[in-house]
Amino acid sequence: MARSTGRQPAELLPLKPDVFWILAVLARGERHGYGILQEAERLSGGSVLLRPGPLYRRLSRLLDEGLLVEVDERPADVEGHDERRRYYRITPFGARVAGAEAERMARALAMARDAGLAPEER
Amino acid sequence: MRGASVVLRLAEAAYRVALRLYPRRFRERFGEDLLRAFRDGSRGVLRRGGWRGLAAFWSRCAMDALVEAGRVRWGGGRGAGLGRGVDGAPGPGRREPGGAGALDALVRDARDAWRAMLRRPGPAAVAVLTLALGVGANAAIFSVVNGVLLRPFDYPEAGELVVLQDRSLEGGAPFRTTGGAFLEWRAGNRTLDDVALMGGWTMNLTEPGLEPERVTGSNVSESFFSVLGVEPALGRTFRAEEMRGGARVVILSDALWRGRYGADPDIVGRALTVDGEAWRVVGVMPPVALPTPLGDVTVDPLDARRVWVPLDFDSEWVAGYRSHVFVAIGRLRDGVTPEAAASDIEAITGGIRERQPDGYARLTSDVRPLREVVLGDVRRDLWILLGAVALVLLVACANLTNLLLARSVERARERSVRAALGAAWGRLLRLGLLEAGILGIAGGALGLAAAALGMDVLVSLLPEDLPRRGDIHMDGAVLAFTAAASLVAALAAGLVPALRGARPATAPSLGSGARGSAGHRAGRLTRGLVASQLALACALLVGAGLLVRSFQALRATDLGADTAATLDAEILLPNARYGTREAAAE
């Protein structure tokens, strides 16, 4: 069960890139720890390489802050799942935090475009 | 591949051990997952990147375990990647210390330095080995210097102890003195607290039930142990009345008591068979390095098996002026210098010269500090030796500087990017120094291990008669010296490359790999370093030549004792029988 800490998403910004990626991956569906690593690598075309050590520490913290929960049921669409693995699911609060971070990045990108620092959207 | 799966399983077991660094709660929650990720990751990396990739992966995992465990235990809010220092209550089992940010930065820098070295392990390995050689040689030689020269003697206020011997009026090396001179010195001096006399002889211990053993014994005056300031571990020392009439009492050394008599707690009062006769044990000495009775004036190693027996001043041979077989040891009064004592004693010997023309016609006395007599020329030779290995370390440092400089040029581009992104000068400098520091720690540890292993071989190469040779080993002082030497060496070597590396980037470096002016400057510095290394190596060769000669000189050094007098002592007969054969001994 997610712990409600009564906090606003804005208090937790900015997110480290790794954390944002974890939330982004889990937003697409539940995964176990190693699956998060693999999916992040796949989605980013190999540029985001999370490592198990920091990953589990971040998962632990995200669980404590209520952005994620652990799940007991196995999602139906995952192949080759292992019953003993723990799966993680993003909470509504976690989704709001990730969304807030995405908005922050979008604002930064817009300002960069205004200043001619970033290419216009193709 | 069977072999591969065995290695993988071993690595897994090692990783499981590494996971114990994490707090127990975290381990219970995520331990299995971490292990699984390690296992799956290992297989994947092996498939994609081969054994080299696997080695890199494993060292990353090891580093992660170390760092992340620390972060889980003590990392602040920033470490978790959520906001700028979360103000909420800390999670279960975690603390929030104030300096979390600084610790994180240091850890990050250390990890960057570590990873940078792993990318090119070849040069790093060479650097570590070079440093290990320099540091190891220094550690080994310093152990010798420490054990022989720096370590204080086992006696309280050993600086107050002087050795009194005889010497020819024309000069030359001192030689052993007589009992008659000793008695006059003891009675007539004004500069010494007390004086003791020591001679030597060899005897056979032949108790029934034990192996016969030949032991070197020491006949001493009753003041011997009190002058040195050593209390017996068991029993007592000799009394004044035992110095006459041939009392058959004996004191044992600690090594003899333990080695021959099995540390018998009732040894005091027990009878020993010395040269066929019964002698009674009255005391046992603690494990202290006491003066050696025969040969050069030096101190015994701690495992020396010795006995001490009383001198018999009733005997003309002992109390006379003709048998130059004894060494006298005195303790200076407070505030008296050895020179003052020398004048005092020489004055007394002047009187002996007049009254004993047969024995002391052209003789005077020689009074020197115990330390000087025992160590003598060895001091100079050992310091020269230490100087030579210090040169070796210098060469290693120059080597290391060259290496780090080359790497810093290679990574100029990487550093330009960092600097452009706002990395402070201080941080870049810290990175460079951290890398040097890590190499220093690794080289130092390796060098220390090598020195520890080679210590026995080194000691066996030292001259047999090197004073205090038996008690040379690596102790806390050597450890501290080695740690300091390796860190200083590494940081000194790494300072210049780190400073160069931290300099602001020039535009060409950010381009497509152009080296430009940075390359020229580095080239000059490199050439300068190569030249200096060559010069140092030449100096080292010359030094090595001098060293070999010093070593030979060490072996042949006459440390002050007259060998003729030593020979006399060797053929002298046991106390018990000197009464009848005294004339023959003369």
Short mmCIF file of N, CA and C in Angstrom, two decimals, chain A residues 27-117:
data_model
loop_
_atom_site.label_atom_id
_atom_site.label_comp_id
_atom_site.label_asym_id
_atom_site.label_seq_id
_atom_site.Cartn_x
_atom_site.Cartn_y
_atom_site.Cartn_z
N ALA A 27 5.64 3.69 -15.89
CA ALA A 27 4.37 4.26 -16.33
C ALA A 27 3.80 3.44 -17.47
N ARG A 28 4.67 2.74 -18.18
CA ARG A 28 4.19 1.94 -19.31
C ARG A 28 3.72 0.57 -18.86
N GLY A 29 3.95 0.22 -17.64
CA GLY A 29 3.51 -1.09 -17.15
C GLY A 29 4.40 -1.54 -16.01
N GLU A 30 3.90 -2.51 -15.23
CA GLU A 30 4.68 -3.00 -14.10
C GLU A 30 5.89 -3.78 -14.58
N ARG A 31 6.95 -3.69 -13.80
CA ARG A 31 8.13 -4.50 -14.12
C ARG A 31 8.84 -4.89 -12.84
N HIS A 32 9.71 -5.91 -12.97
CA HIS A 32 10.59 -6.18 -11.84
C HIS A 32 11.89 -5.40 -12.05
N GLY A 33 12.73 -5.41 -11.06
CA GLY A 33 13.92 -4.57 -11.05
C GLY A 33 14.76 -4.67 -12.31
N TYR A 34 15.14 -5.89 -12.64
CA TYR A 34 16.01 -6.07 -13.79
C TYR A 34 15.30 -5.68 -15.08
N GLY A 35 13.97 -5.91 -15.08
CA GLY A 35 13.20 -5.53 -16.25
C GLY A 35 13.23 -4.03 -16.48
N ILE A 36 13.27 -3.26 -15.40
CA ILE A 36 13.36 -1.81 -15.53
C ILE A 36 14.65 -1.43 -16.25
N LEU A 37 15.75 -2.08 -15.84
CA LEU A 37 17.04 -1.80 -16.49
C LEU A 37 16.95 -2.07 -18.00
N GLN A 38 16.43 -3.23 -18.31
CA GLN A 38 16.39 -3.64 -19.72
C GLN A 38 15.51 -2.71 -20.54
N GLU A 39 14.33 -2.37 -19.98
CA GLU A 39 13.40 -1.54 -20.73
C GLU A 39 13.96 -0.14 -20.92
N ALA A 40 14.62 0.38 -19.89
CA ALA A 40 15.20 1.72 -20.02
C ALA A 40 16.25 1.73 -21.13
N GLU A 41 17.04 0.68 -21.18
CA GLU A 41 18.06 0.61 -22.23
C GLU A 41 17.40 0.54 -23.60
N ARG A 42 16.34 -0.26 -23.68
CA ARG A 42 15.67 -0.45 -24.97
C ARG A 42 15.02 0.84 -25.43
N LEU A 43 14.28 1.49 -24.53
CA LEU A 43 13.54 2.69 -24.92
C LEU A 43 14.47 3.84 -25.30
N SER A 44 15.62 3.89 -24.67
CA SER A 44 16.50 5.03 -24.93
C SER A 44 17.49 4.72 -26.03
N GLY A 45 17.33 3.58 -26.68
CA GLY A 45 18.26 3.22 -27.74
C GLY A 45 19.65 2.94 -27.21
N GLY A 46 19.76 2.50 -25.98
CA GLY A 46 21.06 2.11 -25.43
C GLY A 46 21.78 3.24 -24.72
N SER A 47 21.17 4.43 -24.67
CA SER A 47 21.92 5.52 -24.04
C SER A 47 21.70 5.60 -22.54
N VAL A 48 20.61 5.04 -22.05
CA VAL A 48 20.38 5.05 -20.60
C VAL A 48 20.72 3.68 -20.04
N LEU A 49 21.81 3.59 -19.32
CA LEU A 49 22.26 2.31 -18.77
C LEU A 49 22.21 2.40 -17.25
N LEU A 50 21.09 1.94 -16.70
CA LEU A 50 21.00 1.94 -15.24
C LEU A 50 21.77 0.77 -14.69
N ARG A 51 22.28 0.93 -13.48
CA ARG A 51 23.01 -0.18 -12.88
C ARG A 51 22.24 -0.69 -11.67
N PRO A 52 22.33 -1.99 -11.40
CA PRO A 52 21.53 -2.58 -10.32
C PRO A 52 21.77 -1.91 -8.97
N GLY A 53 23.03 -1.61 -8.66
CA GLY A 53 23.34 -1.04 -7.35
C GLY A 53 22.53 0.20 -7.06
N PRO A 54 22.73 1.26 -7.86
CA PRO A 54 21.94 2.47 -7.59
C PRO A 54 20.45 2.25 -7.79
N LEU A 55 20.09 1.37 -8.73
CA LEU A 55 18.68 1.17 -9.04
C LEU A 55 17.90 0.78 -7.79
N TYR A 56 18.36 -0.22 -7.09
CA TYR A 56 17.59 -0.70 -5.95
C TYR A 56 17.56 0.30 -4.82
N ARG A 57 18.62 1.08 -4.72
CA ARG A 57 18.59 2.11 -3.69
C ARG A 57 17.51 3.12 -4.03
N ARG A 58 17.43 3.51 -5.33
CA ARG A 58 16.41 4.47 -5.73
C ARG A 58 15.03 3.88 -5.55
N LEU A 59 14.86 2.60 -5.92
CA LEU A 59 13.55 1.96 -5.76
C LEU A 59 13.14 1.99 -4.29
N SER A 60 14.11 1.71 -3.43
CA SER A 60 13.80 1.73 -2.01
C SER A 60 13.29 3.10 -1.59
N ARG A 61 13.95 4.13 -2.06
CA ARG A 61 13.54 5.48 -1.67
C ARG A 61 12.19 5.85 -2.28
N LEU A 62 11.99 5.47 -3.54
CA LEU A 62 10.71 5.78 -4.21
C LEU A 62 9.56 5.06 -3.52
N LEU A 63 9.84 3.84 -3.04
CA LEU A 63 8.81 3.13 -2.30
C LEU A 63 8.48 3.87 -1.01
N ASP A 64 9.54 4.31 -0.32
CA ASP A 64 9.32 5.00 0.94
C ASP A 64 8.54 6.30 0.74
N GLU A 65 8.80 6.98 -0.37
CA GLU A 65 8.13 8.26 -0.61
C GLU A 65 6.76 8.10 -1.24
N GLY A 66 6.42 6.86 -1.57
CA GLY A 66 5.07 6.63 -2.08
C GLY A 66 4.90 6.84 -3.58
N LEU A 67 5.99 6.88 -4.32
CA LEU A 67 5.84 7.02 -5.77
C LEU A 67 5.66 5.67 -6.45
N LEU A 68 6.04 4.61 -5.73
CA LEU A 68 5.90 3.26 -6.27
C LEU A 68 5.27 2.36 -5.21
N VAL A 69 4.71 1.24 -5.67
CA VAL A 69 4.32 0.19 -4.74
C VAL A 69 4.84 -1.14 -5.26
N GLU A 70 4.97 -2.08 -4.35
CA GLU A 70 5.30 -3.43 -4.78
C GLU A 70 4.01 -4.18 -5.05
N VAL A 71 4.07 -5.08 -6.02
CA VAL A 71 2.87 -5.80 -6.43
C VAL A 71 3.07 -7.29 -6.25
N ASP A 72 2.00 -7.97 -5.88
CA ASP A 72 2.10 -9.42 -5.71
C ASP A 72 1.64 -10.18 -6.93
N GLU A 73 0.65 -9.65 -7.63
CA GLU A 73 0.17 -10.41 -8.80
C GLU A 73 1.17 -10.26 -9.93
N ARG A 74 1.16 -11.17 -10.78
CA ARG A 74 2.02 -11.13 -11.97
C ARG A 74 1.25 -10.52 -13.12
N PRO A 75 1.80 -9.53 -13.78
CA PRO A 75 1.08 -8.98 -14.94
C PRO A 75 0.99 -10.03 -16.04
N ALA A 76 -0.09 -9.98 -16.75
CA ALA A 76 -0.36 -11.05 -17.72
C ALA A 76 0.55 -10.98 -18.93
N ASP A 77 1.04 -9.79 -19.26
CA ASP A 77 1.71 -9.66 -20.55
C ASP A 77 3.22 -9.88 -20.49
N VAL A 78 3.76 -10.21 -19.30
CA VAL A 78 5.22 -10.34 -19.23
C VAL A 78 5.63 -11.77 -19.49
N GLU A 79 6.56 -11.95 -20.40
CA GLU A 79 7.04 -13.30 -20.74
C GLU A 79 8.13 -13.75 -19.76
N GLY A 80 8.16 -15.04 -19.54
CA GLY A 80 9.28 -15.59 -18.77
C GLY A 80 9.41 -15.00 -17.38
N HIS A 81 8.26 -14.68 -16.78
CA HIS A 81 8.37 -14.07 -15.45
C HIS A 81 8.73 -15.13 -14.42
N ASP A 82 9.32 -14.66 -13.36
CA ASP A 82 9.75 -15.55 -12.30
C ASP A 82 8.89 -15.26 -11.08
N GLU A 83 8.25 -16.26 -10.58
CA GLU A 83 7.31 -16.03 -9.47
C GLU A 83 7.97 -15.36 -8.28
N ARG A 84 9.27 -15.61 -8.10
CA ARG A 84 9.90 -15.07 -6.90
C ARG A 84 10.26 -13.60 -7.04
N ARG A 85 10.22 -13.04 -8.24
CA ARG A 85 10.61 -11.65 -8.39
C ARG A 85 9.54 -10.73 -7.86
N ARG A 86 10.06 -9.58 -7.39
CA ARG A 86 9.15 -8.54 -6.93
C ARG A 86 8.87 -7.59 -8.08
N TYR A 87 7.60 -7.26 -8.27
CA TYR A 87 7.25 -6.32 -9.32
C TYR A 87 6.90 -4.97 -8.72
N TYR A 88 7.13 -3.94 -9.49
CA TYR A 88 6.87 -2.58 -9.01
C TYR A 88 5.87 -1.90 -9.94
N ARG A 89 5.03 -1.06 -9.32
CA ARG A 89 4.02 -0.32 -10.08
C ARG A 89 4.05 1.12 -9.63
N ILE A 90 3.87 2.01 -10.62
CA ILE A 90 3.88 3.43 -10.29
C ILE A 90 2.54 3.78 -9.66
N THR A 91 2.55 4.67 -8.68
CA THR A 91 1.31 5.09 -8.04
C THR A 91 0.81 6.36 -8.72
N PRO A 92 -0.43 6.71 -8.46
CA PRO A 92 -0.93 7.98 -9.02
C PRO A 92 -0.05 9.16 -8.62
N PHE A 93 0.40 9.15 -7.37
CA PHE A 93 1.28 10.22 -6.92
C PHE A 93 2.57 10.21 -7.73
N GLY A 94 3.10 9.02 -7.94
CA GLY A 94 4.32 8.91 -8.72
C GLY A 94 4.14 9.43 -10.12
N ALA A 95 2.95 9.13 -10.71
CA ALA A 95 2.68 9.62 -12.07
C ALA A 95 2.64 11.13 -12.08
N ARG A 96 2.06 11.73 -11.01
CA ARG A 96 2.00 13.19 -10.97
C ARG A 96 3.40 13.79 -10.84
N VAL A 97 4.23 13.16 -10.07
CA VAL A 97 5.60 13.67 -9.91
C VAL A 97 6.34 13.59 -11.24
N ALA A 98 6.21 12.45 -11.91
CA ALA A 98 6.90 12.32 -13.20
C ALA A 98 6.38 13.34 -14.19
N GLY A 99 5.04 13.53 -14.15
CA GLY A 99 4.45 14.53 -15.05
C GLY A 99 4.98 15.91 -14.75
N ALA A 100 5.10 16.24 -13.47
CA ALA A 100 5.60 17.56 -13.11
C ALA A 100 7.03 17.75 -13.60
N GLU A 101 7.83 16.72 -13.48
CA GLU A 101 9.20 16.80 -13.96
C GLU A 101 9.24 16.98 -15.46
N ALA A 102 8.36 16.26 -16.17
CA ALA A 102 8.31 16.41 -17.63
C ALA A 102 7.93 17.83 -18.00
N GLU A 103 6.99 18.41 -17.26
CA GLU A 103 6.61 19.81 -17.52
C GLU A 103 7.78 20.74 -17.29
N ARG A 104 8.52 20.49 -16.22
CA ARG A 104 9.68 21.33 -15.92
C ARG A 104 10.66 21.27 -17.06
N MET A 105 10.92 20.08 -17.57
CA MET A 105 11.87 19.92 -18.66
C MET A 105 11.34 20.59 -19.93
N ALA A 106 10.00 20.48 -20.12
CA ALA A 106 9.42 21.12 -21.31
C ALA A 106 9.60 22.63 -21.25
N ARG A 107 9.41 23.20 -20.05
CA ARG A 107 9.57 24.65 -19.91
C ARG A 107 11.02 25.03 -20.19
N ALA A 108 11.95 24.25 -19.68
CA ALA A 108 13.36 24.54 -19.93
C ALA A 108 13.66 24.46 -21.41
N LEU A 109 13.08 23.46 -22.08
CA LEU A 109 13.32 23.29 -23.51
C LEU A 109 12.77 24.48 -24.29
N ALA A 110 11.56 24.92 -23.88
CA ALA A 110 10.95 26.06 -24.57
C ALA A 110 11.83 27.30 -24.43
N MET A 111 12.36 27.54 -23.21
CA MET A 111 13.20 28.70 -23.00
C MET A 111 14.47 28.59 -23.83
N ALA A 112 15.01 27.37 -23.93
CA ALA A 112 16.23 27.17 -24.72
C ALA A 112 15.95 27.47 -26.18
N ARG A 113 14.78 27.07 -26.65
CA ARG A 113 14.44 27.33 -28.05
C ARG A 113 14.32 28.82 -28.30
N ASP A 114 13.68 29.52 -27.35
CA ASP A 114 13.55 30.97 -27.49
C ASP A 114 14.91 31.63 -27.61
N ALA A 115 15.86 31.12 -26.87
CA ALA A 115 17.19 31.75 -26.86
C ALA A 115 18.06 31.24 -27.99
N GLY A 116 17.51 30.36 -28.81
CA GLY A 116 18.29 29.84 -29.93
C GLY A 116 19.30 28.79 -29.53
N LEU A 117 19.14 28.26 -28.34
CA LEU A 117 20.09 27.24 -27.89
C LEU A 117 19.72 25.86 -28.40
#
